[in-house]
mmCIF file of C-alpha atoms in Angstrom:
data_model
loop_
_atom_site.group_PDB
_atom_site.id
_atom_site.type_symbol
_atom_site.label_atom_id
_atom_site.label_comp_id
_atom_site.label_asym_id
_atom_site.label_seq_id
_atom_site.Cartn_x
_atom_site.Cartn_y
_atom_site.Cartn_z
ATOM 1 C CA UNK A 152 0.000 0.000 0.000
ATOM 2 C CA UNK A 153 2.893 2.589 1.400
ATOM 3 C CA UNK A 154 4.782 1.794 -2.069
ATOM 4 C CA UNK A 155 1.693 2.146 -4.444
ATOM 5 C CA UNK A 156 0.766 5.349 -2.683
ATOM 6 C CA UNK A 157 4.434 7.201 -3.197
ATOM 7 C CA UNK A 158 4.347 6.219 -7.077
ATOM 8 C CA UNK A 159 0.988 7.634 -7.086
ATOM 9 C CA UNK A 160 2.085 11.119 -5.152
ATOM 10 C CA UNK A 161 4.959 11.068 -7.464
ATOM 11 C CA UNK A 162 3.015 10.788 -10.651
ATOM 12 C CA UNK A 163 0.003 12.847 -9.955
ATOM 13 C CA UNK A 164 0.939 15.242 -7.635
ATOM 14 C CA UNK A 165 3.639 17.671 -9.133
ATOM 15 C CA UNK A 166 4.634 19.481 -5.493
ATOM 16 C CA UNK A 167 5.428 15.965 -4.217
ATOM 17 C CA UNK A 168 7.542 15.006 -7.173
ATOM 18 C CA UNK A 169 9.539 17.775 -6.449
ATOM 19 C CA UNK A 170 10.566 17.141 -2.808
ATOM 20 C CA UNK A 171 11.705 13.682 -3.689
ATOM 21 C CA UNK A 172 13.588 14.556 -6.425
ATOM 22 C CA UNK A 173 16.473 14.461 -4.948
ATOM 23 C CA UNK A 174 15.973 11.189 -3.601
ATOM 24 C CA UNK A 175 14.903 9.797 -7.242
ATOM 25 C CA UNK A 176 18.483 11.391 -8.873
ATOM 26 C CA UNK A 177 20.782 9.827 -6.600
ATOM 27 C CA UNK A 178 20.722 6.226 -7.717
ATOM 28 C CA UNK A 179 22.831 5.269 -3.606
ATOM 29 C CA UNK A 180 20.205 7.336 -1.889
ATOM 30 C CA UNK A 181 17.808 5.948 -3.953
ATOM 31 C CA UNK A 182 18.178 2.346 -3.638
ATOM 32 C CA UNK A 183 19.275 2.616 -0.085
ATOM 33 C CA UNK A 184 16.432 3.800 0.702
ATOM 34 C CA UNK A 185 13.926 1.311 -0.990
ATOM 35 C CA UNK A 186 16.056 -1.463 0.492
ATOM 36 C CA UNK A 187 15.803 -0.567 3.986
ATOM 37 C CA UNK A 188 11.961 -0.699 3.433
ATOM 38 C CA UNK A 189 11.755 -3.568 1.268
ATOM 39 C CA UNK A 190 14.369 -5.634 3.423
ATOM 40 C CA UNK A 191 12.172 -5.055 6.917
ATOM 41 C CA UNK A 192 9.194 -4.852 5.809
ATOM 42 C CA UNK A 193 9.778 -8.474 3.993
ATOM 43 C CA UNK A 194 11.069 -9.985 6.840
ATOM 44 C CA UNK A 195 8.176 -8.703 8.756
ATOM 45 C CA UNK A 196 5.454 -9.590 6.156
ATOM 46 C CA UNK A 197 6.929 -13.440 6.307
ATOM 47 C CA UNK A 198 7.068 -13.923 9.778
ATOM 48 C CA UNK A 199 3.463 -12.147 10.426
ATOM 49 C CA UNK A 200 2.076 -15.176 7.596
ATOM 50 C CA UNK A 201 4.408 -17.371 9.502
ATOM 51 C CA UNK A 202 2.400 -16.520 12.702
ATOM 52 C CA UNK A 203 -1.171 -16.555 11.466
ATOM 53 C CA UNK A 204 -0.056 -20.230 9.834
ATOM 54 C CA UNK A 205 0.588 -21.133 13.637
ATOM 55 C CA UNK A 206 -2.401 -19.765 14.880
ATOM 56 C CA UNK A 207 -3.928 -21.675 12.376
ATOM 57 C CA UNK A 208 -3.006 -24.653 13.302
ATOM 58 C CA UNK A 209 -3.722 -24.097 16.799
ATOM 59 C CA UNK A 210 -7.609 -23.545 15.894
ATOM 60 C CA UNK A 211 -7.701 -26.694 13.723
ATOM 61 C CA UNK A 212 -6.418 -28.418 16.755
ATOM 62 C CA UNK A 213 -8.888 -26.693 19.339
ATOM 63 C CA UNK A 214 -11.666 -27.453 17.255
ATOM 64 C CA UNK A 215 -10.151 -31.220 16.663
ATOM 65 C CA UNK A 216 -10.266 -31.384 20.466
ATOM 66 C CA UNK A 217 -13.546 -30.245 21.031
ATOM 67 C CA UNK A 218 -14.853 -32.358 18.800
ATOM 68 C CA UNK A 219 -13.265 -34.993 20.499
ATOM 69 C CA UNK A 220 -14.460 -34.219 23.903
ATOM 70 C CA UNK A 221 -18.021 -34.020 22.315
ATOM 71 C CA UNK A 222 -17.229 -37.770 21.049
ATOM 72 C CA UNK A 223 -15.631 -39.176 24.195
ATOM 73 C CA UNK A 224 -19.074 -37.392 26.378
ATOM 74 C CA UNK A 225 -21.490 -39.726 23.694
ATOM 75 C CA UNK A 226 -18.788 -42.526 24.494
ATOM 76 C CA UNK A 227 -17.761 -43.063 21.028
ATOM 77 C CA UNK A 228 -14.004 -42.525 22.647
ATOM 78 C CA UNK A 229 -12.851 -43.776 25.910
ATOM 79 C CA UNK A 230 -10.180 -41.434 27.421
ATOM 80 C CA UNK A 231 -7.525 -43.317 29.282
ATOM 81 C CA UNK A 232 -6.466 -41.008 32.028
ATOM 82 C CA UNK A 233 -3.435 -42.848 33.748
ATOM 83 C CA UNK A 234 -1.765 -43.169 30.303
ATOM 84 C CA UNK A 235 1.743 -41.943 30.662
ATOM 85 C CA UNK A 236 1.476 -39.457 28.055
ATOM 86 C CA UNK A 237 -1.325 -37.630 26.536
ATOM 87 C CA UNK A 238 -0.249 -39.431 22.965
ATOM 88 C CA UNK A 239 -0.635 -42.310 24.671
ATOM 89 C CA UNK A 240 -4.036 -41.143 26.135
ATOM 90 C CA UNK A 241 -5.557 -40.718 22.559
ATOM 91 C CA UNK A 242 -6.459 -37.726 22.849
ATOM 92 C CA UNK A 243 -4.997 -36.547 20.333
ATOM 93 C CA UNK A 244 -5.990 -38.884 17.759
ATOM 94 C CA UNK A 245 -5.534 -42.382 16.985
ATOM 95 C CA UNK A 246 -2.272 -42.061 14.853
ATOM 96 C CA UNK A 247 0.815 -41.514 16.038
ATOM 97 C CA UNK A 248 2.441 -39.132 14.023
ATOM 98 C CA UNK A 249 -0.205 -36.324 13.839
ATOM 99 C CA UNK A 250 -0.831 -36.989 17.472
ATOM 100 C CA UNK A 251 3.187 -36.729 18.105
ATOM 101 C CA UNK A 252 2.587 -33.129 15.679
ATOM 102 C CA UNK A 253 -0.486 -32.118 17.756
ATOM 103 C CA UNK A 254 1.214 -32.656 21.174
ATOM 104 C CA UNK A 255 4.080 -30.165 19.852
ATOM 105 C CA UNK A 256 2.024 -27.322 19.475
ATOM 106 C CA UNK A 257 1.237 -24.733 22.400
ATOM 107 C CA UNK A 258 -2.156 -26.079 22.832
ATOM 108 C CA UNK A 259 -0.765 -29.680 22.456
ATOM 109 C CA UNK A 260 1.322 -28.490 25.612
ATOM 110 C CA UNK A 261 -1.238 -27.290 27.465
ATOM 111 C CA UNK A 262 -3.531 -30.624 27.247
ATOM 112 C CA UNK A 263 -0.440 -32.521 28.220
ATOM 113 C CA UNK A 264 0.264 -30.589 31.213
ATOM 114 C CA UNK A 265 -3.585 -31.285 32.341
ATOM 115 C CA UNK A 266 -3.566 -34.918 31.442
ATOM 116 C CA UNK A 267 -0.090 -35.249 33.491
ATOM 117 C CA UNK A 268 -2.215 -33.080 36.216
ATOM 118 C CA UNK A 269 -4.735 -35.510 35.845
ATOM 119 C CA UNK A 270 -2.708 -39.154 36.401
ATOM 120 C CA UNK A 271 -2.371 -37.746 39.634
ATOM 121 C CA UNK A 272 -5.863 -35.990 40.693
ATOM 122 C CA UNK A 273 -4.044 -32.821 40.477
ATOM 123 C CA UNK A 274 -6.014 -30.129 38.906
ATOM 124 C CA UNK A 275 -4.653 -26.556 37.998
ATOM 125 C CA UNK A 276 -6.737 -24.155 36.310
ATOM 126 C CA UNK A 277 -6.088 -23.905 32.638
ATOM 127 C CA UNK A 278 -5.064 -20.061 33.273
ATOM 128 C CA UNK A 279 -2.366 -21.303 35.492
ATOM 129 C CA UNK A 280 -1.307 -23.302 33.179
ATOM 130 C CA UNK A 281 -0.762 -21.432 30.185
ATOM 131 C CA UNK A 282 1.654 -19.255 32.076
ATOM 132 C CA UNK A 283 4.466 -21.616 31.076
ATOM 133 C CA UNK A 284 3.214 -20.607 27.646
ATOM 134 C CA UNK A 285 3.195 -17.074 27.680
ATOM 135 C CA UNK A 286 6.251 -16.426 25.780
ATOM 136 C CA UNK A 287 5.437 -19.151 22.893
ATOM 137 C CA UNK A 288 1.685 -17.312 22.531
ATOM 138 C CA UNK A 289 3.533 -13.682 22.038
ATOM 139 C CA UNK A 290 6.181 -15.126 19.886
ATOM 140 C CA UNK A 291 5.255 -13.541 16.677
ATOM 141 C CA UNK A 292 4.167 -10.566 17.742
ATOM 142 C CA UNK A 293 7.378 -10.147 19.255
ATOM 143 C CA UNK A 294 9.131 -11.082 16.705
ATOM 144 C CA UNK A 295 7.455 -9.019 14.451
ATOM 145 C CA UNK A 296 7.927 -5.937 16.727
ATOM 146 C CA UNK A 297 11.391 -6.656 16.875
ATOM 147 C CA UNK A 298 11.790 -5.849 13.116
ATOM 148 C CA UNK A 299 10.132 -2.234 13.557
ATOM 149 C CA UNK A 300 13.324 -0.906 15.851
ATOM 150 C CA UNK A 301 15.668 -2.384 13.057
ATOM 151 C CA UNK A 302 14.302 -0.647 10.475
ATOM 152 C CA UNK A 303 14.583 2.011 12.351
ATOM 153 C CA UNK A 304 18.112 1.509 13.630
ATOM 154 C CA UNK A 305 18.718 0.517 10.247
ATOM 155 C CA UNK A 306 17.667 4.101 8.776
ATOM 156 C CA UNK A 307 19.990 6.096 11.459
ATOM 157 C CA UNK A 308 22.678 3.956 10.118
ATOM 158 C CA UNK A 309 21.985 4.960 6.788
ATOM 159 C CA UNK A 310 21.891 8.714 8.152
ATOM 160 C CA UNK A 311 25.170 9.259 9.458
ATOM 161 C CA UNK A 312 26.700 7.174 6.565
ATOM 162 C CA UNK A 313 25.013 9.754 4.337
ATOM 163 C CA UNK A 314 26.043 12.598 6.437
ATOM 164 C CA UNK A 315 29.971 11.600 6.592
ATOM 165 C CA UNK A 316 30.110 11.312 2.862
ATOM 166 C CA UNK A 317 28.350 15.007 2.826
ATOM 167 C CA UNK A 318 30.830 16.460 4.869
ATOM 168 C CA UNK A 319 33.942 14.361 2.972
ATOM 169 C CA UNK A 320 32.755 16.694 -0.230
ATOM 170 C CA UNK A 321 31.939 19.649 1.850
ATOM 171 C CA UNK A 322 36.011 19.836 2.637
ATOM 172 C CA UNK A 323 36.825 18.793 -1.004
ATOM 173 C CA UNK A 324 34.850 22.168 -1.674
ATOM 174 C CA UNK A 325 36.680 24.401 0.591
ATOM 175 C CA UNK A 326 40.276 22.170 -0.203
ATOM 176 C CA UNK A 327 39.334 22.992 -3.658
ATOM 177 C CA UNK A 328 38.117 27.002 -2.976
ATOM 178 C CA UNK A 329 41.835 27.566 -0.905
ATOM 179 C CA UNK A 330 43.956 25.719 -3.225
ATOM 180 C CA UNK A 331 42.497 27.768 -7.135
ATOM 181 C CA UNK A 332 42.469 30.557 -5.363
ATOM 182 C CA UNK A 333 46.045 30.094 -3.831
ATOM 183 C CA UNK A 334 47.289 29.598 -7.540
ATOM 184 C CA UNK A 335 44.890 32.140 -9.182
ATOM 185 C CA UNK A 336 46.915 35.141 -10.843
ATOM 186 C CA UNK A 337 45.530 38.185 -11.429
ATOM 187 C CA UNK A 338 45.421 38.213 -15.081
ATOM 188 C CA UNK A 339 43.479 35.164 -15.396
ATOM 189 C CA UNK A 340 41.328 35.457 -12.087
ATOM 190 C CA UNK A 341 38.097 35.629 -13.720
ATOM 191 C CA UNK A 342 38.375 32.241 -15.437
ATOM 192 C CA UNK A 343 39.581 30.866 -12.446
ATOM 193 C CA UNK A 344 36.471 31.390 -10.625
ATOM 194 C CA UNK A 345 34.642 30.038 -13.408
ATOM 195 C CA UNK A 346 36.274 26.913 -13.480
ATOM 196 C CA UNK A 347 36.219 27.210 -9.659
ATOM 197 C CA UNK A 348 32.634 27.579 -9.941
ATOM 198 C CA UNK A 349 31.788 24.567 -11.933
ATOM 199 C CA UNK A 350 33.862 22.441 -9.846
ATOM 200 C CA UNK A 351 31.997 23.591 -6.893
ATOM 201 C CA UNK A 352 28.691 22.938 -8.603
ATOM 202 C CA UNK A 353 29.674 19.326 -9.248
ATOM 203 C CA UNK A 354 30.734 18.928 -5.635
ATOM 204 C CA UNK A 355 28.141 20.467 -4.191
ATOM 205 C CA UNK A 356 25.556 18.123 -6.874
ATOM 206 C CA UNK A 357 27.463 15.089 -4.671
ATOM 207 C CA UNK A 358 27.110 16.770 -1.154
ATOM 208 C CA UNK A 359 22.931 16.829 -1.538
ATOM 209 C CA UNK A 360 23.002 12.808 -3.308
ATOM 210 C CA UNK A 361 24.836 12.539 0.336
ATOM 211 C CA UNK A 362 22.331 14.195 2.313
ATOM 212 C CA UNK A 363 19.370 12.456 -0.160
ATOM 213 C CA UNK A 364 20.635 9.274 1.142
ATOM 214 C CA UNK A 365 21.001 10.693 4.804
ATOM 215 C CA UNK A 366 17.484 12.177 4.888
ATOM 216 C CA UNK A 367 15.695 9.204 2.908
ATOM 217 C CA UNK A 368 17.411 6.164 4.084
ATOM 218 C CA UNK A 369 16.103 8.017 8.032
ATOM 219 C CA UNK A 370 12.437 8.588 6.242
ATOM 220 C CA UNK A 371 12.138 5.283 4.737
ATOM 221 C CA UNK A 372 13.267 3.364 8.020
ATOM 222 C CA UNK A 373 10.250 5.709 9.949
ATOM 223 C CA UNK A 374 7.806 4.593 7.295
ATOM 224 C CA UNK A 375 8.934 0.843 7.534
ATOM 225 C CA UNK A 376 8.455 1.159 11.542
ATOM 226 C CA UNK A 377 4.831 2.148 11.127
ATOM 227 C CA UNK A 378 4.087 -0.136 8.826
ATOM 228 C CA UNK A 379 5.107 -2.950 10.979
ATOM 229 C CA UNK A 380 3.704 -1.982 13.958
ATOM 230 C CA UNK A 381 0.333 -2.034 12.982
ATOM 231 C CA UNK A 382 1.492 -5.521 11.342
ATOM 232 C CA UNK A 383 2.931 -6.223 15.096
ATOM 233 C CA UNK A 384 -0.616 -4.605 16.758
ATOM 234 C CA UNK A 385 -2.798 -6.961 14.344
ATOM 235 C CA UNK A 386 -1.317 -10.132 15.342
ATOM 236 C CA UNK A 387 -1.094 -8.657 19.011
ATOM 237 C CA UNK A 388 -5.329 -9.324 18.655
ATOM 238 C CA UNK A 389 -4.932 -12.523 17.189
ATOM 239 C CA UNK A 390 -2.988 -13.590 19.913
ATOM 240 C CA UNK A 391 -5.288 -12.182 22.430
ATOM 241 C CA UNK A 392 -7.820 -14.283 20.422
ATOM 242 C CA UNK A 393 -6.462 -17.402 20.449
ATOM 243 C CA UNK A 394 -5.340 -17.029 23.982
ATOM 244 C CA UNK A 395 -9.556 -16.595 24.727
ATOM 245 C CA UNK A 396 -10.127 -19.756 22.559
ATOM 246 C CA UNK A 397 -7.520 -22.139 24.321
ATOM 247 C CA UNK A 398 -8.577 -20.779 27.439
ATOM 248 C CA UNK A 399 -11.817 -21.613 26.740
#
């Protein structure tokens, strides 16, 4: 969305095409730019599908083991509750492999922490439980968030590299100023200057493609950040959600 609306500022809004043109001339502050925002907003993007693929799975199981409790209630499944595992209980399926998969999850966790409460008439409250899970259910949101102060980090980075190659031409200028006019004579003084003056021009055209890259790589960075915090914020409430439905 962020990179559709900036080609469509720059193409149909002519006072906004001019501000970024000197990002769009300098082909470093350019590219430096985009790549800060493509590289963390990527990452970001993959692990946020990464996350709701978890999730996912984690609802396909709560509904699997609802359905199961529903089946074990009309006695179509006998529950064996001093099995030394919860595999081995059944309750999470009949074959071993996808019950081995199901057990690995955080809700597989969960249900094998009650059945091992259970062998032994010991019965926490699910809540209590799930503490030992906290971290696992805000692992992609924290991983997610975690991108949002790179790209940020990432973009001051990019600042102060810009800004030290400004300054490197901003002493080439005044090397260059002392030095013609050090070895300027009178008779030719005028061209001198105008020579001095073109050579100026071109170092000052590479001082602002150093502050471009400065100012854009810092801009692009702030844009990534927001971007992926509302990325972090949505799968925050999925979380929350899922949290609710285990719980539940």
């Amino acid at each position: 969305v962020v990179p559709a609306c900036l080609i469509g500022a720059y193409h149909f809004a002519p006072e906004f095409a001019s501000l970024i043109t000197p990002l769009t001339a300098s082909p470093w502050a350019f590219w430096s730019s985009v790549l800060i925002y493509v590289l963390f907003v990527g990452w970001a993007v993959l692990d946020y599908v990464y996350g709701l693929w978890q999730m996912g799975r984690e609802r396909q199981l709560i509904a699997f083991l609802r359905r199961h409790v529903e089946q074990h209630a009309e006695q179509h499944w006998h529950y064996v509750v001093d099995a030394e595992s919860a595999v081995a209980s059944g309750i999470f399926g009949s074959k071993r492999d996808e019950a081995n998969a199901r057990e690995r999850t955080i809700t597989g966790r969960i249900v094998s922490l009650l059945h091992a409460d259970a062998r032994f008439f010991r019965f926490e409250p699910v809540h209590v439980l799930m503490r030992t899970e906290t971290q696992a259910l805000s692992a992609c949101s924290t991983h997610v968030a975690a991108f949002q102060s790179l790209a940020v980090r990432a973009g001051i980075l990019g600042t102060f590299i810009g800004l030290i190659m400004s300054l490197g031409e901003v002493q080439e200028v005044f090397l260059l100023r002392g030095t013609e006019m050090a070895n300027a004579s009178m008779v030719d003084v005028n061209a001198e200057l105008t020579v001095l003056r073109q050579q100026i021009a071109e170092l000052m055209g590479q001082v602002v493609q150093g502050l471009a890259m400065a100012f854009g790589t810092s801009i692009f960075g702030l844009v990534a950040a927001f971007v992926i915090y509302f990325m972090a914020l949505a799968v925050r409430g999925e979380e929350r959600i899922l949290t609710r439905e285990i719980h539940g």
